[in-house]
Coordinates of C-alpha atoms in Angstrom, one line a residue:
M7 CA 111.0 21.1 111.8
R8 CA 107.0 21.3 112.9
P9 CA 106.0 18.6 114.8
H10 CA 103.5 16.0 112.1
V11 CA 99.9 16.6 113.4
V12 CA 99.5 12.8 113.6
E13 CA 102.9 12.3 115.5
R14 CA 101.3 14.5 117.5
V15 CA 98.5 12.8 118.7
K16 CA 100.5 9.3 118.5
E17 CA 102.4 11.6 121.4
I18 CA 99.5 12.5 122.9
L19 CA 98.3 8.7 123.3
R20 CA 101.3 7.9 124.3
T21 CA 101.0 9.7 127.5
Y22 CA 98.5 7.1 128.6
P23 CA 99.9 3.6 130.0
G24 CA 96.5 1.5 128.4
S25 CA 97.6 3.2 125.0
R26 CA 98.9 1.0 121.8
F27 CA 101.4 3.5 121.3
G28 CA 103.4 2.9 124.4
N29 CA 104.0 4.6 127.2
A30 CA 107.2 6.3 126.4
E31 CA 106.1 9.1 128.1
T32 CA 104.9 8.4 131.1
R33 CA 107.9 8.9 133.1
G34 CA 110.8 12.2 133.7
L35 CA 111.8 14.0 130.5
D36 CA 113.7 12.0 128.5
T37 CA 111.1 13.0 125.0
A38 CA 111.3 16.5 123.2
F39 CA 107.0 15.6 123.8
A40 CA 108.2 15.1 127.8
T41 CA 110.7 18.3 128.1
D42 CA 107.5 20.9 125.3
T43 CA 104.7 19.5 127.8
Y44 CA 106.5 20.1 131.1
V45 CA 105.1 22.5 133.5
E46 CA 106.4 24.8 136.0
T47 CA 104.9 25.3 139.3
G48 CA 105.9 28.0 142.1
L49 CA 108.7 25.5 143.2
D50 CA 110.4 25.9 139.8
K51 CA 110.9 29.2 140.6
T52 CA 111.9 29.6 144.4
L53 CA 113.8 26.3 145.1
P54 CA 116.6 27.3 141.9
A55 CA 117.0 31.1 143.1
A56 CA 117.3 29.3 147.2
I57 CA 119.9 26.7 145.7
R58 CA 121.7 30.2 144.1
A59 CA 121.4 32.2 147.2
G60 CA 123.0 29.3 148.9
A61 CA 120.6 29.4 151.7
V62 CA 119.5 25.9 150.4
S63 CA 122.2 23.1 150.6
L64 CA 120.6 19.5 150.7
V65 CA 117.2 18.9 149.1
I66 CA 115.1 15.8 149.3
L67 CA 112.0 15.8 146.8
C68 CA 109.7 13.5 148.8
G69 CA 106.5 12.0 146.9
N70 CA 104.8 8.9 145.6
A71 CA 106.0 7.0 142.0
G72 CA 105.0 9.1 139.4
D73 CA 104.9 12.3 141.9
G74 CA 107.5 14.0 138.8
K75 CA 110.2 13.4 141.1
T76 CA 112.2 12.9 138.6
A77 CA 111.2 14.8 135.8
F78 CA 111.1 17.8 138.7
L79 CA 114.8 17.4 139.1
Q80 CA 115.6 17.5 135.5
H81 CA 114.3 20.3 135.0
L82 CA 115.9 21.8 137.7
A83 CA 119.3 20.4 137.0
T84 CA 118.6 22.6 133.4
K85 CA 117.7 25.8 135.6
L86 CA 120.4 25.8 137.5
G87 CA 122.5 25.4 133.8
A88 CA 124.4 21.7 134.5
G89 CA 122.0 20.4 131.1
L90 CA 119.0 18.0 130.4
L91 CA 120.1 14.5 132.4
P92 CA 118.4 11.2 130.9
S93 CA 116.5 9.8 133.9
K94 CA 118.7 5.9 133.4
D95 CA 121.8 8.2 134.7
R96 CA 121.0 7.6 138.1
V97 CA 123.3 9.9 139.6
W98 CA 125.3 12.8 138.4
E99 CA 127.7 15.0 139.8
G100 CA 130.1 18.2 138.8
K101 CA 130.0 22.5 139.5
L102 CA 128.2 25.1 139.0
D103 CA 129.2 28.2 139.9
G104 CA 132.3 26.9 142.0
R105 CA 130.3 24.9 144.1
T106 CA 130.2 20.4 144.0
M107 CA 126.6 20.1 143.1
K108 CA 125.3 16.0 143.6
I109 CA 122.2 15.1 142.0
N110 CA 120.5 11.6 142.5
L111 CA 117.2 10.9 140.6
D112 CA 116.2 8.1 142.3
G113 CA 117.0 7.0 145.7
A114 CA 115.3 3.7 145.1
A115 CA 117.7 2.3 142.7
S116 CA 121.3 0.6 142.4
W117 CA 123.6 2.2 140.4
N118 CA 126.6 1.7 138.3
G119 CA 127.3 -1.2 140.6
R120 CA 126.7 0.5 143.8
S121 CA 123.6 -0.2 145.7
A122 CA 120.5 2.4 146.8
D123 CA 122.2 2.7 150.0
E124 CA 125.7 3.1 149.6
L125 CA 123.9 6.1 146.9
L126 CA 122.0 7.7 150.1
D127 CA 125.6 7.0 152.2
D128 CA 127.7 9.4 149.9
L129 CA 124.5 12.0 149.5
F130 CA 123.9 12.8 152.5
A131 CA 127.2 12.3 154.0
P132 CA 128.2 15.0 153.9
F133 CA 125.1 16.7 156.2
Q134 CA 125.2 14.4 158.7
Q135 CA 126.6 16.4 162.0
G136 CA 124.8 19.1 160.9
R137 CA 127.4 22.0 159.3
F138 CA 126.4 24.1 155.8
K139 CA 128.2 23.5 153.9
D140 CA 128.2 26.8 151.5
D141 CA 130.4 25.0 148.4
R142 CA 128.2 22.2 148.2
V143 CA 124.9 21.4 147.0
H144 CA 123.3 17.9 147.0
L145 CA 120.0 16.7 145.9
V146 CA 118.3 13.4 145.9
A147 CA 114.2 12.2 145.0
V148 CA 113.6 9.5 146.8
N149 CA 110.0 8.8 148.3
D150 CA 108.7 8.4 152.3
G151 CA 109.1 5.0 152.6
R152 CA 112.3 3.7 150.7
L153 CA 114.1 6.8 152.6
L154 CA 112.7 5.9 156.3
E155 CA 113.8 2.5 155.2
W156 CA 117.5 4.2 154.7
I157 CA 117.2 5.7 157.7
D158 CA 117.2 2.8 159.8
H159 CA 119.6 1.0 158.0
F160 CA 122.2 3.9 158.3
E161 CA 121.4 3.6 162.5
S162 CA 122.1 0.6 162.8
G163 CA 125.2 0.5 161.2
D164 CA 128.7 0.9 162.5
D165 CA 128.1 3.6 165.2
D166 CA 124.1 2.4 166.2
E167 CA 122.9 5.9 166.6
P168 CA 121.1 8.6 165.0
T169 CA 122.5 11.6 163.3
P170 CA 121.1 15.1 163.6
L171 CA 120.4 14.5 160.0
T172 CA 118.6 11.2 160.5
E173 CA 116.9 12.3 163.7
Q174 CA 115.5 15.5 162.0
L175 CA 114.5 13.5 159.2
A176 CA 112.0 10.6 160.7
A177 CA 110.7 13.5 163.3
S178 CA 109.4 15.5 159.9
L179 CA 108.3 12.2 158.0
G180 CA 106.7 11.5 161.3
G181 CA 104.6 14.6 161.6
D182 CA 105.2 15.9 164.6
G183 CA 106.8 19.1 163.3
Q184 CA 110.2 19.6 164.0
A185 CA 112.3 22.0 162.0
L186 CA 114.9 21.2 159.6
D187 CA 118.3 23.1 159.6
R188 CA 117.8 25.8 157.5
H189 CA 120.0 24.4 154.8
I190 CA 117.8 21.9 154.4
R191 CA 114.8 21.2 152.3
L192 CA 112.4 18.4 152.5
I193 CA 109.9 19.1 149.8
E194 CA 107.0 16.8 150.1
L195 CA 105.1 16.7 147.0
N196 CA 102.3 14.6 148.5
E197 CA 100.5 17.3 149.8
R198 CA 100.8 19.0 146.4
S199 CA 98.0 20.1 144.9
L200 CA 97.9 19.7 140.9
V201 CA 93.8 20.3 140.0
G202 CA 94.2 23.4 142.2
G203 CA 94.6 25.8 145.3
V204 CA 93.8 28.4 147.2
N205 CA 94.8 31.7 146.7
L206 CA 93.8 33.8 149.4
V207 CA 94.8 37.1 147.7
Q208 CA 93.2 36.9 144.1
G209 CA 90.0 35.5 146.0
T210 CA 89.5 32.4 143.9
V211 CA 90.9 28.8 143.0
T212 CA 93.1 29.1 140.7
A213 CA 93.6 25.4 138.2
E214 CA 97.0 26.8 137.1
F215 CA 99.0 23.5 136.6
I216 CA 96.1 21.8 134.8
D217 CA 95.0 25.4 132.3
T218 CA 98.5 25.3 131.1
L219 CA 98.9 21.4 130.5
I220 CA 96.4 20.9 128.4
D221 CA 97.5 24.1 126.8
R222 CA 100.4 22.3 125.8
L223 CA 99.3 19.1 124.8
V224 CA 97.7 20.8 122.0
G225 CA 101.1 22.5 121.5
G226 CA 100.4 25.1 123.1
E227 CA 101.1 29.0 121.1
R228 CA 101.5 27.0 117.9
A229 CA 98.4 25.2 118.6
P230 CA 97.2 26.4 115.1
E231 CA 100.1 25.2 113.2
I232 CA 100.2 22.3 114.6
W233 CA 96.2 20.6 113.7
Q234 CA 96.7 22.6 110.1
P235 CA 96.4 19.9 107.9
C236 CA 93.5 18.5 110.0
Q237 CA 91.6 21.4 107.4
S238 CA 92.2 19.0 104.6
C239 CA 91.9 15.6 105.8
T240 CA 88.4 13.1 104.9
A241 CA 87.7 12.6 108.7
K242 CA 87.7 15.5 109.9
E243 CA 83.9 16.5 111.2
R244 CA 83.9 12.8 112.9
C245 CA 87.3 13.5 114.6
P246 CA 87.0 13.8 118.3
M247 CA 91.0 14.7 118.4
R248 CA 90.3 17.1 116.3
R249 CA 87.7 18.5 117.7
S250 CA 89.3 18.5 120.7
A251 CA 92.4 20.0 120.2
L252 CA 89.7 23.2 118.7
M253 CA 88.3 23.5 122.0
M254 CA 91.5 23.1 123.6
G255 CA 93.1 26.0 122.1
A256 CA 94.3 25.3 118.2
S257 CA 91.3 27.4 117.2
S258 CA 90.4 31.3 116.4
D259 CA 86.7 30.7 117.1
P260 CA 85.6 32.1 120.1
S261 CA 82.0 30.2 120.5
V262 CA 84.5 26.8 119.3
L263 CA 87.1 28.7 122.3
A264 CA 84.4 29.0 124.9
E265 CA 82.7 25.6 125.2
G266 CA 86.9 24.0 125.6
W267 CA 86.8 26.6 128.7
L268 CA 83.6 25.3 130.3
L269 CA 84.7 21.9 129.3
R270 CA 87.9 22.7 131.1
G271 CA 86.2 24.4 134.0
R272 CA 83.9 21.6 134.9
L273 CA 86.2 18.6 134.7
T274 CA 89.1 20.7 136.7
A275 CA 85.8 20.7 139.2
A276 CA 85.4 17.6 138.6
L277 CA 89.1 16.6 139.6
Q278 CA 89.0 19.0 142.1
A279 CA 85.8 17.0 143.7
V280 CA 87.8 13.8 143.6
H281 CA 91.4 15.2 145.2
Q282 CA 89.4 16.2 148.4
R283 CA 87.7 13.3 148.5
N284 CA 90.8 12.3 149.3
E285 CA 90.8 8.5 148.8
V286 CA 92.8 9.6 145.6
H287 CA 96.4 11.2 145.2
I288 CA 96.5 12.5 142.0
T289 CA 99.5 12.6 140.5
A290 CA 100.8 14.0 137.5
R291 CA 101.4 11.0 135.5
E292 CA 98.0 10.6 136.5
L293 CA 97.2 13.4 135.7
K294 CA 98.3 14.0 132.2
A295 CA 97.6 10.9 131.7
A296 CA 93.5 11.3 132.2
L297 CA 93.8 13.9 130.4
S298 CA 95.1 12.5 127.6
Y299 CA 92.2 9.6 128.2
I300 CA 89.3 12.0 128.7
L301 CA 90.7 14.6 125.2
F302 CA 91.9 12.6 123.0
G303 CA 91.3 8.6 123.7
L304 CA 92.5 5.4 122.4
Y305 CA 92.3 5.9 119.0
A306 CA 95.4 7.7 116.0
C307 CA 94.7 9.6 112.5
E308 CA 95.3 6.0 110.7
D309 CA 92.7 4.3 112.7
L310 CA 90.2 6.2 111.7
H311 CA 91.1 6.4 108.4
A312 CA 91.5 2.2 108.4
D313 CA 87.7 1.9 109.8
P314 CA 84.8 4.6 109.2
N315 CA 82.8 2.7 111.3
L316 CA 85.2 2.6 114.2
K317 CA 83.0 3.8 117.4
L318 CA 84.2 6.7 119.2
H319 CA 84.7 8.7 122.3
H320 CA 82.8 11.4 123.6
P321 CA 85.3 13.5 126.4
A322 CA 81.5 13.3 129.1
D323 CA 81.9 9.6 129.2
H324 CA 85.7 9.1 128.7
A325 CA 85.8 11.1 132.3
F326 CA 82.2 9.7 134.2
D327 CA 81.7 5.7 132.8
A328 CA 83.3 3.4 134.6
D329 CA 82.7 1.1 131.5
S330 CA 84.8 2.9 129.2
P331 CA 87.2 1.4 126.6
L332 CA 90.3 0.3 129.0
R333 CA 89.9 1.9 131.5
Q334 CA 92.8 1.7 134.2
G335 CA 94.0 4.1 137.4
E336 CA 92.8 5.3 140.3
L337 CA 92.2 8.7 139.2
L338 CA 89.2 7.1 136.5
R339 CA 88.4 4.8 138.9
D340 CA 86.8 7.4 140.7
L341 CA 85.9 9.9 138.5
A342 CA 83.0 7.1 137.9
R343 CA 82.0 7.5 141.3
L344 CA 81.6 10.8 140.6
D345 CA 79.5 10.2 137.3
P346 CA 76.8 12.5 136.6
G347 CA 74.3 10.4 135.3
L348 CA 74.0 9.0 139.1
E349 CA 72.1 11.6 140.0
A350 CA 68.5 12.5 138.4
H351 CA 66.5 16.1 137.9
A352 CA 63.3 16.0 136.6
K353 CA 62.8 18.7 135.3
V354 CA 66.5 18.1 133.6
D355 CA 66.0 14.4 132.8
R356 CA 62.4 15.7 131.3
Y357 CA 64.2 18.3 129.1
L358 CA 67.0 15.5 127.6
R359 CA 64.3 12.5 127.0
G360 CA 62.5 15.4 124.4
R361 CA 62.5 14.7 121.0
G362 CA 62.3 18.7 120.0
A363 CA 64.5 21.1 118.8
P364 CA 66.8 23.2 121.6
D365 CA 64.3 25.5 123.6
P366 CA 65.6 29.2 122.1
A367 CA 64.9 30.6 125.1
H368 CA 68.1 29.3 126.1
G369 CA 69.5 26.8 124.2
A370 CA 70.9 24.3 126.1
R371 CA 71.2 21.4 123.8
R372 CA 69.6 17.2 124.1
F373 CA 72.6 15.9 122.3
R374 CA 70.5 13.6 119.3
D375 CA 72.5 11.9 117.7
A376 CA 71.8 12.3 113.4
E377 CA 68.6 10.6 113.4
R378 CA 67.7 13.0 116.2
N379 CA 67.8 9.9 118.3
P380 CA 68.5 10.4 122.2
P381 CA 71.5 8.7 123.7
P382 CA 70.5 6.9 126.6
L383 CA 70.1 9.1 129.8
R384 CA 73.3 8.8 131.8
Q385 CA 74.9 9.6 128.6
A386 CA 72.8 12.7 128.3
R387 CA 73.4 14.6 131.6
R388 CA 77.2 13.6 131.5
R389 CA 77.1 15.6 128.4
A390 CA 74.9 18.4 129.6
Y391 CA 77.4 18.7 133.1
L392 CA 80.2 19.3 130.6
G393 CA 78.4 21.1 127.7
W394 CA 76.1 24.2 129.9
T395 CA 76.5 26.6 131.3
D396 CA 75.7 27.6 134.8
A397 CA 72.6 30.0 133.3
Q398 CA 71.1 26.8 131.2
I399 CA 71.1 24.7 134.3
L400 CA 69.1 27.3 136.4
A401 CA 67.0 28.2 133.4
V402 CA 66.4 23.8 132.7
G403 CA 66.4 22.8 136.6
G404 CA 65.3 25.9 137.6
S405 CA 68.3 25.6 140.5
N406 CA 71.4 25.4 140.1
H407 CA 72.1 22.6 141.7
A408 CA 70.3 20.9 139.3
L409 CA 73.4 19.0 137.6
T410 CA 75.9 18.2 139.4
L411 CA 78.7 15.6 140.0
K412 CA 76.7 12.2 142.1
D413 CA 76.6 14.0 145.9
G414 CA 78.4 16.8 144.8
R415 CA 75.8 20.4 145.9
H416 CA 77.9 21.2 148.5
F417 CA 80.9 20.3 146.4
A418 CA 81.0 24.7 145.8
S419 CA 80.9 25.0 149.8
F420 CA 83.9 22.7 150.6
R421 CA 86.0 23.7 147.7
D422 CA 85.4 27.8 148.8
F423 CA 85.6 27.7 152.5
P424 CA 89.0 30.1 153.1
L425 CA 87.4 32.1 150.8
L426 CA 84.8 32.9 152.4
S427 CA 83.3 35.6 154.8
P428 CA 83.5 34.7 158.7
A429 CA 79.7 35.5 158.5
E430 CA 78.6 32.4 155.9
Q431 CA 81.7 30.6 157.4
T432 CA 79.6 30.7 160.5
K433 CA 76.9 29.6 158.6
I434 CA 78.6 25.9 156.8
K435 CA 79.5 25.0 160.2
S436 CA 76.0 25.9 162.0
R437 CA 74.9 23.8 159.4
L438 CA 77.6 20.8 160.1
C439 CA 76.3 20.9 163.6
E440 CA 72.8 20.8 163.0
G441 CA 74.0 17.7 161.1
L442 CA 75.5 16.1 164.0
S443 CA 73.0 16.6 166.0
R444 CA 69.8 14.7 163.6
L445 CA 72.5 11.8 164.0
E446 CA 70.5 10.3 166.5
S447 CA 66.9 10.9 166.3
L448 CA 66.3 13.6 168.8
P449 CA 62.3 16.1 169.5
E450 CA 62.5 19.5 166.7
A451 CA 61.7 21.2 170.2
A452 CA 65.6 19.8 170.9
F453 CA 66.5 22.7 168.3
R454 CA 64.1 25.8 169.7
A455 CA 67.2 26.7 171.9
S456 CA 69.5 29.3 169.9
G457 CA 73.4 29.2 169.9
S458 CA 72.8 25.5 171.1
V459 CA 73.8 22.0 169.8
P460 CA 72.2 18.9 170.9
V461 CA 74.2 15.7 171.3
R462 CA 72.1 13.0 172.4
I463 CA 72.3 10.3 174.9
V464 CA 72.0 7.4 174.2
P465 CA 70.6 5.2 177.3
R466 CA 71.4 1.5 177.6
T467 CA 68.3 0.8 177.9
P468 CA 65.1 2.0 175.4
T469 CA 63.5 4.5 176.6
E470 CA 60.6 6.8 175.0
T471 CA 61.7 9.9 177.3
A472 CA 64.9 11.5 174.7
F473 CA 68.0 13.0 177.1
W474 CA 70.7 15.3 175.1
V475 CA 73.4 17.3 176.4
G476 CA 73.3 21.6 174.9
K477 CA 76.4 22.0 173.5
P478 CA 77.6 26.6 172.5
L479 CA 77.8 26.3 169.0
E480 CA 80.4 29.6 170.2
R481 CA 82.7 26.2 170.8
F482 CA 82.9 24.7 167.6
V483 CA 85.5 25.6 165.0
L484 CA 85.8 25.5 161.6
E485 CA 88.8 25.4 160.1
P486 CA 90.0 23.9 156.9
E487 CA 93.3 21.5 156.3
S488 CA 96.4 23.5 157.1
F489 CA 100.1 22.9 155.1
A490 CA 103.8 23.1 156.2
A491 CA 104.5 23.8 152.0
P492 CA 107.9 25.3 151.5
E493 CA 106.8 27.9 149.8
G494 CA 106.0 27.4 145.7
L495 CA 104.3 23.9 146.3
E496 CA 100.3 25.2 145.8
T497 CA 97.9 23.3 147.8
L498 CA 94.4 22.6 148.0
H499 CA 92.5 21.6 151.3
R500 CA 91.7 18.0 151.6
Y501 CA 89.6 18.0 154.7
L502 CA 87.7 20.6 157.0
R503 CA 88.2 19.9 160.6
L504 CA 85.9 21.1 162.9
S505 CA 87.0 20.7 167.1
Y506 CA 85.1 21.4 170.0
R507 CA 86.8 23.1 172.9
P508 CA 85.2 23.5 176.5
P509 CA 86.2 25.4 179.0
E510 CA 88.9 23.0 180.3
G511 CA 90.1 19.3 178.9
P512 CA 91.5 18.4 175.6
V513 CA 89.9 19.5 172.1
E514 CA 87.9 16.6 170.8
R515 CA 88.3 17.1 166.5
L516 CA 86.8 15.8 163.9
D517 CA 88.2 15.7 160.3
L518 CA 85.8 16.6 157.5
S519 CA 86.0 14.7 154.1
L520 CA 84.0 15.9 151.0
E521 CA 81.7 12.8 151.4
L522 CA 81.0 14.2 154.7
F523 CA 81.1 17.0 154.6
A524 CA 78.2 16.7 152.7
L525 CA 76.3 14.1 154.8
L526 CA 76.2 16.7 157.7
M527 CA 75.3 19.1 154.9
D528 CA 72.1 16.9 153.7
L529 CA 71.7 15.4 157.9
A530 CA 70.9 19.7 158.5
D531 CA 69.0 20.4 155.2
G532 CA 65.8 16.9 156.3
V533 CA 67.4 13.8 153.9
Q534 CA 66.9 11.5 155.1
I535 CA 69.9 9.3 155.1
M536 CA 70.1 5.8 154.2
D537 CA 71.8 2.7 156.4
A538 CA 74.6 2.0 153.6
F539 CA 76.7 5.1 155.0
S540 CA 76.4 3.3 158.5
D541 CA 79.3 1.3 158.3
D542 CA 82.2 3.2 157.5
V543 CA 80.8 7.2 156.6
F544 CA 79.4 7.4 160.7
A545 CA 82.3 5.5 162.7
N546 CA 84.2 8.6 163.0
L547 CA 80.8 10.2 163.4
G548 CA 80.0 8.2 166.4
V549 CA 83.1 8.8 168.4
F550 CA 82.8 12.6 168.1
T551 CA 79.6 12.9 169.2
Q552 CA 80.2 10.3 172.1
R553 CA 82.6 12.6 174.0
L554 CA 80.5 15.1 173.3
A555 CA 78.0 13.8 175.1
Q556 CA 80.0 12.4 177.7
E557 CA 81.9 15.4 178.1
D558 CA 81.7 16.8 182.1
E559 CA 78.2 18.1 182.7
R560 CA 76.3 19.2 185.0
S561 CA 72.9 18.8 183.5
L562 CA 71.6 17.9 180.8
K563 CA 67.3 18.1 178.7
A564 CA 64.5 15.3 178.1
W565 CA 61.6 15.6 176.5
N566 CA 59.1 12.6 176.9
P567 CA 55.9 11.9 174.2
A568 CA 53.1 12.8 177.1
E569 CA 54.4 16.3 177.5
E570 CA 55.0 16.8 174.1
D571 CA 54.8 20.7 174.3
T572 CA 57.8 20.4 177.1
V573 CA 61.6 20.4 177.6
F574 CA 63.1 19.4 181.4
R575 CA 66.2 20.5 182.9
I576 CA 67.8 17.9 184.8
G577 CA 70.7 18.8 187.3
V578 CA 72.3 18.4 189.6
E579 CA 72.1 21.3 193.0
G580 CA 74.2 21.6 196.5
R581 CA 71.8 22.2 199.4
S582 CA 72.1 22.3 202.9
S583 CA 72.2 18.6 203.2
G584 CA 74.0 17.8 200.3
Q585 CA 73.6 17.4 196.4
T586 CA 70.5 16.5 194.8
I587 CA 69.0 15.6 191.9
V588 CA 66.6 18.8 190.2
M589 CA 64.5 18.1 187.6
K590 CA 62.5 21.4 186.1
R591 CA 60.7 22.5 183.5
E592 CA 62.4 25.5 180.9
E593 CA 60.8 27.9 179.3
A594 CA 59.5 27.7 175.4

């Protein structure tokens, strides 16, 4: 029987932990709605095939709470023929295709009078000595910390020594790159990106998971049928849930669907920026909850009918307003830091505050209320960010960056870096190196030498003379974060690594988060940096530049305002009488 739209709304709202309708939809695949809205990833396709082929016999699924470990194993068990396992039944054992299969849905929990350690002892026992057991398959979901605890517990047991299995697991979790035996899959969901991944073959950053999840929240192909009763609802004109459902797939109007795809794209970009800020790990649970809160709010159908004056939500405010009602969770907190309303642009802001009709040349909305009053500017900027096309932003602001996320001018360059041509990547590297050079005040004469990155040497005693060393630009390398992820695990870099490779000695490395990347790009553009950044953001930068400056150099350069057009080279030369410090003028 087709679920009624009222129940559908409540099911969506239950995915948000702050909902007053409960949180039955926040764990595993224990409800029909959770199963219907489960999104397969590449891992759901590659891993079952490897297990059936006998190539894999031990699967360890690691990740944070909410990463979808339980749901993944439940779905995997179904694909392998074990049927749907309720999450309350922690451990399942049976025969599939002549092989013994054991599944532990939560390696941190006790079950049926047995402790968590005992259950893990039992599950790992056949694999301790590294022998490949082709007659059995064992699968477990457990977070990294709990797995390390079990390794310590096991190695401090009667034998008091590691086994081949515990040695390999400890090394892999420690990040030393040691390879596991071929029959073991240790899957780190902490490395997974649910908000998009770089597809080098297609040359794009894909967002299939989010798009599919939104489609399934509103009903997928059945969305028009599910939401059809809304057509006769007396509250339909003011219902934000209906509006979101129509934009996300329940409408047959191309203009409404186009508006929905625009909103999806902008919201996805904001979620990718959260991922690449690398301060929040976006779990499957938090992503689903955030989409529910942003697109569908907090109120169900009966709330709208019971209170005609109910203040209803707008997706832009629930996405970015730090003071939106019942807001909770790390993901929504980090989204508020990217609020487009925290930026300013004279042309965009003047247009949004204007009282005229939308300019017919481009049609960008001004987001008036029923009385034609302008909304607060922050609110208007949020709504314009989600509602204006790129062409409208360019037409109103005169620039593609006239309306962005907070500090988001360089986000696209950071996200798309692996897809750029070598020439474009080199250009970005050059700008970052110039930003590094401008961390400390240097005269413009220091930047005259092409292909050289000046790094200031700060003397202990302040002087009018500026000293620096020049590092060859060609020795700097800029690369995206690399992953040793199994096939099917979608990833999206969280930092770019800038390395300096000297002729001799160790390589110096600096990991650039999105925030640090934007800071250096702004410095290269001549932007003045506020002191508020100095304590946290400049810490790694200072260490990196000091190491570059202290690298073995036989010469340095100097400049004094008394001869502002002249750069001096100070170096050591060998002569018959010994080594002598020499200062020479450099050619302009």
